[in-house]
């Protein structure tokens, strides 16, 4: 895998907890400037926090399924994560684009698509059956650096 498309830097803030209710809790980022504008959609990412790198999937966009007029959000779901990142400043390396942001007819369809996205990104990172947490050296090997 090539170098990241870009790196985002931000603070994890509380969101509406929708991802958690679907079984995919997210770290909602309040980005610190300067930050690149990404096309709305889903991305394969790694998040650096506290000396550890964690693989995950990120949605960038306005959450069209919920029709709530929300501002653009950057929401990262980390694989095999059960900690608390609220208030933490993190770096997110954006590695690849998965698909455009889409509106779904119901939460079940959204949940199924998130499962497909997670499986797709895990496969791309060669993480099937592994924990999402890696050291920096393991991450570099994982993405071919």
Short mmCIF file of C-alpha atoms in Angstrom, two decimals:
data_model
loop_
_atom_site.label_atom_id
_atom_site.label_comp_id
_atom_site.label_asym_id
_atom_site.label_seq_id
_atom_site.Cartn_x
_atom_site.Cartn_y
_atom_site.Cartn_z
CA UNK A 1 0.00 0.00 0.00
CA UNK A 2 1.23 3.50 -0.77
CA UNK A 3 1.74 6.47 1.52
CA UNK A 4 -1.44 7.91 3.08
CA UNK A 5 -3.59 10.23 0.99
CA UNK A 6 -3.39 12.70 3.86
CA UNK A 7 -3.21 12.95 7.64
CA UNK A 8 -5.92 14.55 9.75
CA UNK A 9 -5.30 15.92 13.25
CA UNK A 10 -8.14 16.48 15.64
CA UNK A 11 -9.74 16.07 19.01
CA UNK A 12 -12.27 13.33 19.73
CA UNK A 13 -15.61 14.84 20.71
CA UNK A 14 -18.95 13.34 21.68
CA UNK A 15 -21.45 12.65 18.92
CA UNK A 16 -25.03 11.44 18.73
CA UNK A 17 -24.10 7.84 19.70
CA UNK A 18 -25.81 6.38 16.61
CA UNK A 19 -22.78 4.29 15.65
CA UNK A 20 -22.70 2.76 19.13
CA UNK A 21 -26.37 1.73 18.88
CA UNK A 22 -25.59 0.03 15.55
CA UNK A 23 -22.66 -1.88 17.06
CA UNK A 24 -20.03 0.36 15.43
CA UNK A 25 -19.01 3.05 17.93
CA UNK A 26 -17.13 5.95 16.37
CA UNK A 27 -14.59 8.54 17.42
CA UNK A 28 -16.05 11.81 16.15
CA UNK A 29 -13.30 14.23 15.19
CA UNK A 30 -13.21 17.97 15.59
CA UNK A 31 -10.46 18.67 13.07
CA UNK A 32 -7.66 21.08 13.78
CA UNK A 33 -6.56 23.35 10.92
CA UNK A 34 -5.20 23.08 8.42
CA UNK A 35 -7.02 20.02 7.18
CA UNK A 36 -7.61 18.76 3.66
CA UNK A 37 -11.08 18.48 2.18
CA UNK A 38 -11.91 14.89 1.44
CA UNK A 39 -14.62 13.67 -0.89
CA UNK A 40 -17.65 12.51 1.10
CA UNK A 41 -17.45 8.77 1.58
CA UNK A 42 -15.83 5.91 3.43
CA UNK A 43 -12.07 5.46 3.85
CA UNK A 44 -9.62 2.93 5.23
CA UNK A 45 -7.63 4.67 7.96
CA UNK A 46 -5.20 4.22 10.80
CA UNK A 47 -5.45 6.31 13.97
CA UNK A 48 -2.40 7.15 16.09
CA UNK A 49 -3.00 7.71 19.77
CA UNK A 50 -0.86 7.18 22.84
CA UNK A 51 1.97 5.58 20.83
CA UNK A 52 -0.26 2.95 19.26
CA UNK A 53 -1.72 2.75 15.78
CA UNK A 54 -5.26 1.40 15.35
CA UNK A 55 -6.79 0.38 12.02
CA UNK A 56 -10.31 1.46 11.22
CA UNK A 57 -12.85 2.82 8.80
CA UNK A 58 -13.86 6.49 8.56
CA UNK A 59 -16.99 8.12 7.18
CA UNK A 60 -16.71 11.69 5.92
CA UNK A 61 -19.94 13.49 5.17
CA UNK A 62 -23.33 14.66 6.32
CA UNK A 63 -24.94 11.32 7.34
CA UNK A 64 -27.67 11.42 4.65
CA UNK A 65 -29.58 8.45 6.11
CA UNK A 66 -30.60 10.63 9.07
CA UNK A 67 -31.75 13.72 7.13
CA UNK A 68 -30.76 15.90 10.07
CA UNK A 69 -28.92 18.65 8.18
CA UNK A 70 -25.76 17.83 10.09
CA UNK A 71 -22.52 19.58 9.23
CA UNK A 72 -19.75 17.54 7.62
CA UNK A 73 -18.46 15.00 10.12
CA UNK A 74 -15.39 12.77 10.31
CA UNK A 75 -16.33 9.60 12.21
CA UNK A 76 -13.79 6.81 12.77
CA UNK A 77 -14.75 3.28 13.80
CA UNK A 78 -11.71 1.43 15.16
CA UNK A 79 -11.49 -2.33 14.84
CA UNK A 80 -11.47 -4.28 18.13
CA UNK A 81 -11.51 -1.06 20.20
CA UNK A 82 -13.19 -0.78 23.58
CA UNK A 83 -11.49 2.25 25.14
CA UNK A 84 -12.44 5.88 25.67
CA UNK A 85 -10.91 8.53 23.41
CA UNK A 86 -13.11 11.49 24.41
CA UNK A 87 -10.96 14.62 24.59
CA UNK A 88 -7.90 12.92 23.10
CA UNK A 89 -5.94 14.56 20.30
CA UNK A 90 -5.31 12.00 17.58
CA UNK A 91 -3.78 11.71 14.12
CA UNK A 92 -5.65 9.84 11.39
CA UNK A 93 -3.80 8.63 8.30
CA UNK A 94 -6.24 8.30 5.41
CA UNK A 95 -4.98 5.38 3.29
CA UNK A 96 -7.63 4.69 0.65
CA UNK A 97 -11.13 5.50 -0.54
CA UNK A 98 -13.71 2.72 -0.18
CA UNK A 99 -16.99 4.13 -1.53
CA UNK A 100 -19.13 7.27 -1.73
CA UNK A 101 -21.41 8.29 1.12
CA UNK A 102 -24.93 6.92 0.61
CA UNK A 103 -28.40 7.27 2.12
CA UNK A 104 -30.03 4.03 3.26
CA UNK A 105 -33.72 3.23 3.57
CA UNK A 106 -33.38 1.99 7.15
CA UNK A 107 -30.84 1.34 9.89
CA UNK A 108 -30.63 -2.37 9.08
CA UNK A 109 -29.40 -1.58 5.56
CA UNK A 110 -26.91 0.93 6.97
CA UNK A 111 -25.64 -1.62 9.50
CA UNK A 112 -25.16 -4.26 6.79
CA UNK A 113 -23.21 -1.80 4.64
CA UNK A 114 -20.99 -0.82 7.56
CA UNK A 115 -20.25 -4.53 8.10
CA UNK A 116 -19.26 -4.82 4.42
CA UNK A 117 -17.09 -1.70 4.71
CA UNK A 118 -15.35 -3.05 7.82
CA UNK A 119 -14.67 -6.41 6.15
CA UNK A 120 -13.38 -4.69 3.01
CA UNK A 121 -10.99 -2.46 4.93
CA UNK A 122 -9.79 -5.31 7.16
CA UNK A 123 -9.04 -7.35 4.04
CA UNK A 124 -7.15 -4.44 2.48
CA UNK A 125 -5.12 -4.06 5.68
CA UNK A 126 -4.72 -7.86 5.89
CA UNK A 127 -6.36 -7.86 9.33
CA UNK A 128 -8.93 -10.65 9.03
CA UNK A 129 -9.11 -12.37 12.40
CA UNK A 130 -6.54 -10.03 13.97
CA UNK A 131 -6.88 -7.26 16.47
CA UNK A 132 -6.98 -3.80 14.95
CA UNK A 133 -4.25 -2.44 17.26
CA UNK A 134 -0.67 -2.47 16.02
CA UNK A 135 2.66 -0.92 16.84
CA UNK A 136 4.10 1.66 14.45
CA UNK A 137 6.50 -0.97 13.00
CA UNK A 138 3.63 -3.44 12.51
CA UNK A 139 1.54 -0.74 10.85
CA UNK A 140 4.36 0.14 8.45
CA UNK A 141 4.73 -3.53 7.53
CA UNK A 142 0.95 -3.86 7.20
CA UNK A 143 0.72 -1.03 4.67
CA UNK A 144 3.91 -1.95 2.85
CA UNK A 145 6.33 0.76 4.01
#
